[in-house]
mmCIF file of C-alpha atoms in Angstrom:
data_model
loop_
_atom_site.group_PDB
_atom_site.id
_atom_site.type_symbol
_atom_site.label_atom_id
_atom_site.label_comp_id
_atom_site.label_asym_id
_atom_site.label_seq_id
_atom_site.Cartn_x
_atom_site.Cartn_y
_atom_site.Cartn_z
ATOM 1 C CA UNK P 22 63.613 128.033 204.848
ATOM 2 C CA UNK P 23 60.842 127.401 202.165
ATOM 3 C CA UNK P 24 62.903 128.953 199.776
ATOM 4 C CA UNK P 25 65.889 126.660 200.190
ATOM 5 C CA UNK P 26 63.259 123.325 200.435
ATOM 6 C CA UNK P 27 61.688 125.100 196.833
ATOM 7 C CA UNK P 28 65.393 125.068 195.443
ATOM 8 C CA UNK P 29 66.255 122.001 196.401
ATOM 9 C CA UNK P 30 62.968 119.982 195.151
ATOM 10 C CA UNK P 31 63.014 122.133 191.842
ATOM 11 C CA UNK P 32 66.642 120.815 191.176
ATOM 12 C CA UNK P 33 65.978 117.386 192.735
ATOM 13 C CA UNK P 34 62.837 117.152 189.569
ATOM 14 C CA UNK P 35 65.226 118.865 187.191
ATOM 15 C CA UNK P 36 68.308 116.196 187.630
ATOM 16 C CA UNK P 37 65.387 113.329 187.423
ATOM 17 C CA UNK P 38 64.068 114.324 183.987
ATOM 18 C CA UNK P 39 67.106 114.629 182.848
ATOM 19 C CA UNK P 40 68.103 110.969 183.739
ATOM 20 C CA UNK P 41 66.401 107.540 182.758
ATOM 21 C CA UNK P 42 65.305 105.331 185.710
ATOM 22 C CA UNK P 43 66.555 102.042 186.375
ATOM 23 C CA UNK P 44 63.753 100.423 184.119
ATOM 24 C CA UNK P 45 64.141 102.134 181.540
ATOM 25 C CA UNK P 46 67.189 103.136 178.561
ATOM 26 C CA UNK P 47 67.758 105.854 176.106
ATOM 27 C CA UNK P 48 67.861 104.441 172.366
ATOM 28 C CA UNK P 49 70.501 105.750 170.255
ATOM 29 C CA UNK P 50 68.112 107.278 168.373
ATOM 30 C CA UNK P 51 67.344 109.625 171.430
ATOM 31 C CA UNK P 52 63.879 107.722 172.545
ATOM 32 C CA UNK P 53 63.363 105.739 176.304
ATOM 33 C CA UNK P 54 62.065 102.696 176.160
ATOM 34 C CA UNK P 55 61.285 100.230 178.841
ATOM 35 C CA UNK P 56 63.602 97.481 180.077
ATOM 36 C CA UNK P 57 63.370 93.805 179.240
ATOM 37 C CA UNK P 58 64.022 92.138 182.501
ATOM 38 C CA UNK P 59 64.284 88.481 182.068
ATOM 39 C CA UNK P 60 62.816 86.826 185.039
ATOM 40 C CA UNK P 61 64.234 83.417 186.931
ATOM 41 C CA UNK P 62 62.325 80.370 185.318
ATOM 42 C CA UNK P 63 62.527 82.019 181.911
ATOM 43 C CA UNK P 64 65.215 80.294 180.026
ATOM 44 C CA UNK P 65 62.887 77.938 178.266
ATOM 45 C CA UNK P 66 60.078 79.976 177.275
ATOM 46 C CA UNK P 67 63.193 82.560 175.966
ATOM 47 C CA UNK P 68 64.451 79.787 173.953
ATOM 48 C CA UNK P 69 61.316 78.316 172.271
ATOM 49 C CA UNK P 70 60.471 81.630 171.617
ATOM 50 C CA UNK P 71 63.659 82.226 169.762
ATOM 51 C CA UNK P 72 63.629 79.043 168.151
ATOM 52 C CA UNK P 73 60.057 79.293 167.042
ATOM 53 C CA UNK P 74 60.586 82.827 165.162
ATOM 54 C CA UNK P 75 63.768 81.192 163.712
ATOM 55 C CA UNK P 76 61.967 78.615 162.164
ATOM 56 C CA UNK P 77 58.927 80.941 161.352
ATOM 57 C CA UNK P 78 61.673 82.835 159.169
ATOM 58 C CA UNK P 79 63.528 79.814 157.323
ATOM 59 C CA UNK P 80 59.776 78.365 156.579
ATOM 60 C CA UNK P 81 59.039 81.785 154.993
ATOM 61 C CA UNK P 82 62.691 81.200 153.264
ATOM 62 C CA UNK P 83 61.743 77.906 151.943
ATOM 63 C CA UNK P 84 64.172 76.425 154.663
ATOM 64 C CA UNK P 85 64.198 73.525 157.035
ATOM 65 C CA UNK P 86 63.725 73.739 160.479
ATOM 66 C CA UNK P 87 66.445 73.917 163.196
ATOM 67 C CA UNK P 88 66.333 72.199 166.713
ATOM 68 C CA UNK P 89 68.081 73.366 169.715
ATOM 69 C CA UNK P 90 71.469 72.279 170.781
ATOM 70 C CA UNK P 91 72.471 71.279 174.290
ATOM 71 C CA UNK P 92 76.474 72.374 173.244
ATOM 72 C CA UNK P 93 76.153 75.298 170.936
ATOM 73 C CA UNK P 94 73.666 76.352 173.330
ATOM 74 C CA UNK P 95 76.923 75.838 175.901
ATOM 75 C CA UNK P 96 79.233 77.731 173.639
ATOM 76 C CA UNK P 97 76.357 80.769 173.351
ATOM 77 C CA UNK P 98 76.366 80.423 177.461
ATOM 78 C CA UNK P 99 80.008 80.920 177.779
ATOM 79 C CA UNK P 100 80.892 84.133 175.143
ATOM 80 C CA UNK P 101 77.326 85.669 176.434
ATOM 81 C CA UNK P 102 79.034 85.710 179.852
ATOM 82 C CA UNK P 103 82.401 86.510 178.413
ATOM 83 C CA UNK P 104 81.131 89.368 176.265
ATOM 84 C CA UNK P 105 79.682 90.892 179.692
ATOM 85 C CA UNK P 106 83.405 90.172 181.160
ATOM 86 C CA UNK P 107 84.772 92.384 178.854
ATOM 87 C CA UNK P 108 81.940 94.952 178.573
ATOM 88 C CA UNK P 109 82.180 94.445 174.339
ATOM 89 C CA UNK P 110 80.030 93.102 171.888
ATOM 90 C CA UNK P 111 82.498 91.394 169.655
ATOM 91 C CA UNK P 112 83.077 87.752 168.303
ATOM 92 C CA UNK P 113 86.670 86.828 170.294
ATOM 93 C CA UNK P 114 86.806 85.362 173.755
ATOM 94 C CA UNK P 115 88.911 87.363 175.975
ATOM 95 C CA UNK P 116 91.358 83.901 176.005
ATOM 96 C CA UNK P 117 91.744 85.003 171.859
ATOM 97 C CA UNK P 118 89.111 82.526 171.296
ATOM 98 C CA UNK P 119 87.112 82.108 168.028
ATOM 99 C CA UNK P 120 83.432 81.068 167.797
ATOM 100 C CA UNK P 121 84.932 77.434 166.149
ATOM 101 C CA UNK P 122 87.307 77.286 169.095
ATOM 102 C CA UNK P 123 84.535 77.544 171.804
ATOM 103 C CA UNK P 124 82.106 75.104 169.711
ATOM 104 C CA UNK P 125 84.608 73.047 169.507
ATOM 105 C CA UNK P 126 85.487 72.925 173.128
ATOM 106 C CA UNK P 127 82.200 71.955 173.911
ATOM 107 C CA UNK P 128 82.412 68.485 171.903
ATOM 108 C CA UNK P 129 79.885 69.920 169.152
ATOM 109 C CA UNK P 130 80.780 67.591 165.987
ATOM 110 C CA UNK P 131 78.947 69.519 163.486
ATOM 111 C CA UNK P 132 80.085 72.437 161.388
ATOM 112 C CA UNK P 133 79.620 75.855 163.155
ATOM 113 C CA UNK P 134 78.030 78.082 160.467
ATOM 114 C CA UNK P 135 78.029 81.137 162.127
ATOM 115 C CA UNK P 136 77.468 83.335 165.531
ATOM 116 C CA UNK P 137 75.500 86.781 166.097
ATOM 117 C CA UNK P 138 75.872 88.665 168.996
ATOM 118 C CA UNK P 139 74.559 91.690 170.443
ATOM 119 C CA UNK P 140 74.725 94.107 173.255
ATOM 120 C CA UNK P 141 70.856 95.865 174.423
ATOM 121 C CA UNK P 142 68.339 96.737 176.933
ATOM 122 C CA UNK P 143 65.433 94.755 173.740
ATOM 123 C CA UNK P 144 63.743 91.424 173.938
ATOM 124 C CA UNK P 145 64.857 88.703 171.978
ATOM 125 C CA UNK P 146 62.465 89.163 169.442
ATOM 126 C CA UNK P 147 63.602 92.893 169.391
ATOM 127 C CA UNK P 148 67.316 91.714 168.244
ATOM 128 C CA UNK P 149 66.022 88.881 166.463
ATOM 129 C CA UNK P 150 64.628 91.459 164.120
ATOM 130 C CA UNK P 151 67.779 93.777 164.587
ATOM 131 C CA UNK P 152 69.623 90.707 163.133
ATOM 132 C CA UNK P 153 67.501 90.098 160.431
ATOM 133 C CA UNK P 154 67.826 93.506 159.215
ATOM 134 C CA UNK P 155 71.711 93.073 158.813
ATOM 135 C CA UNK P 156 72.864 90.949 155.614
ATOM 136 C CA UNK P 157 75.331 88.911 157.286
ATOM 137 C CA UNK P 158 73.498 88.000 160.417
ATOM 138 C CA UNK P 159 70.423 87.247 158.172
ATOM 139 C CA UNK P 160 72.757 84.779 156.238
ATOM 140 C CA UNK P 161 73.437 83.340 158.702
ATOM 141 C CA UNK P 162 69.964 82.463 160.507
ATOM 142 C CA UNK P 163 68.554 81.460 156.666
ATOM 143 C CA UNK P 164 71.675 79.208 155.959
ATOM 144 C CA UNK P 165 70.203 76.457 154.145
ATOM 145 C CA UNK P 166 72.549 74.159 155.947
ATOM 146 C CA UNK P 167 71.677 74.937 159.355
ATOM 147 C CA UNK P 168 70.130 72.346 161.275
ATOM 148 C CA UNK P 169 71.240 72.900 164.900
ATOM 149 C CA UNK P 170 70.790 76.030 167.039
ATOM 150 C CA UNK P 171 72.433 77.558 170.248
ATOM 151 C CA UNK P 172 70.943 80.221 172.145
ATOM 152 C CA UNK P 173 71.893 81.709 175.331
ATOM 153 C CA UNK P 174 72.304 85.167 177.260
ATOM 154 C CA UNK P 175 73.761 87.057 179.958
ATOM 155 C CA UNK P 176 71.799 89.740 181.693
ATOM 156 C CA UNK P 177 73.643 92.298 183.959
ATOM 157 C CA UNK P 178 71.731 93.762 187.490
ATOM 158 C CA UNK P 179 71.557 97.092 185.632
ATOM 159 C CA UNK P 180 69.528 95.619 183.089
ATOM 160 C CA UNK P 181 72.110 95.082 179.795
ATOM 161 C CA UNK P 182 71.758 91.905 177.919
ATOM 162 C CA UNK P 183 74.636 89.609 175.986
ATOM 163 C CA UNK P 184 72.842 87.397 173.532
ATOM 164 C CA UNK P 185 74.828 85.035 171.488
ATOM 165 C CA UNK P 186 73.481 82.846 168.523
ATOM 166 C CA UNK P 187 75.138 79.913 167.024
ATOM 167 C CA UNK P 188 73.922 77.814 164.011
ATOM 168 C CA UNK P 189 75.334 74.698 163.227
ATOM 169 C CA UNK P 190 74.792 71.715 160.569
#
């Protein structure tokens, strides 16, 4: 009987460590890392602390600051959840929408200069610096037209997170 209780808690350990727990990942680069779980009452301090770093980055560019956007932060809100819908980071609603057709929709009269999006487990300040590492997202965040900025997420129970940024002038 001890034997069988042995076996059982020896592969009971082995299928753990070969598993992440909920709170944490695996990076594609093979390394676990902790969860961000965004907590209820969060939004705002999220936000600012997006916007902030934004701006912290176009000062350093020699670029003016952007503000935050009640509809682009609407149209960020909608793909975020509609990203999660489809389980795919990509820039097309699953209606065929573009990211001009869902800042339009929302009544935003300015031009929409661009969207990044992405799919991970990281803080915003993680993919912040994810996009900044890209050419095209970076573009985007330093556009010297940008004056208006849309922020918003989806996170799933298991932990996933759909952020979408918009920039428009």
């Amino acid at each position: 009987m001890k034997r069988r209780i042995f076996i059982g808690l020896a592969a009971a350990l082995t299928i753990g460590a070969c598993t992440t727990g909920e709170s944490t990942y695996r990076r594609s680069d093979g390394t676990v890392a902790k969860i961000y779980r965004i907590g209820a009452g969060q939004e705002s301090k999220i936000q600012y602390n997006m916007l902030d770093s934004i701006n912290s980055l176009r000062q350093a560019a020699g670029q003016a600051p952007v503000v935050l956007n009640a509809r682009l932060n609407a149209a960020a809100a909608t793909h975020s959840r509609d990203m999660s819908v489809q389980n795919r980071p990509w820039h097309f609603g699953s209606d065929g929408s573009s990211p001009i057709d869902r800042v339009a929709r929302t009544g935003f009269e300015g031009l929409m200069l661009g969207e990044a999006i992405s799919e991970t487990y990281e803080t915003e300040l993680e993919t912040l610096s994810a996009w900044m590492d890209e050419p095209g997202t970076r573009d985007v965040i330093l556009d010297p037209r940008a004056r208006k900025l849309g922020f918003a997420w989806l996170q799933e129970p298991g932990g996933k997170i759909w952020w979408t940024l918009l920039l428009g002038s």
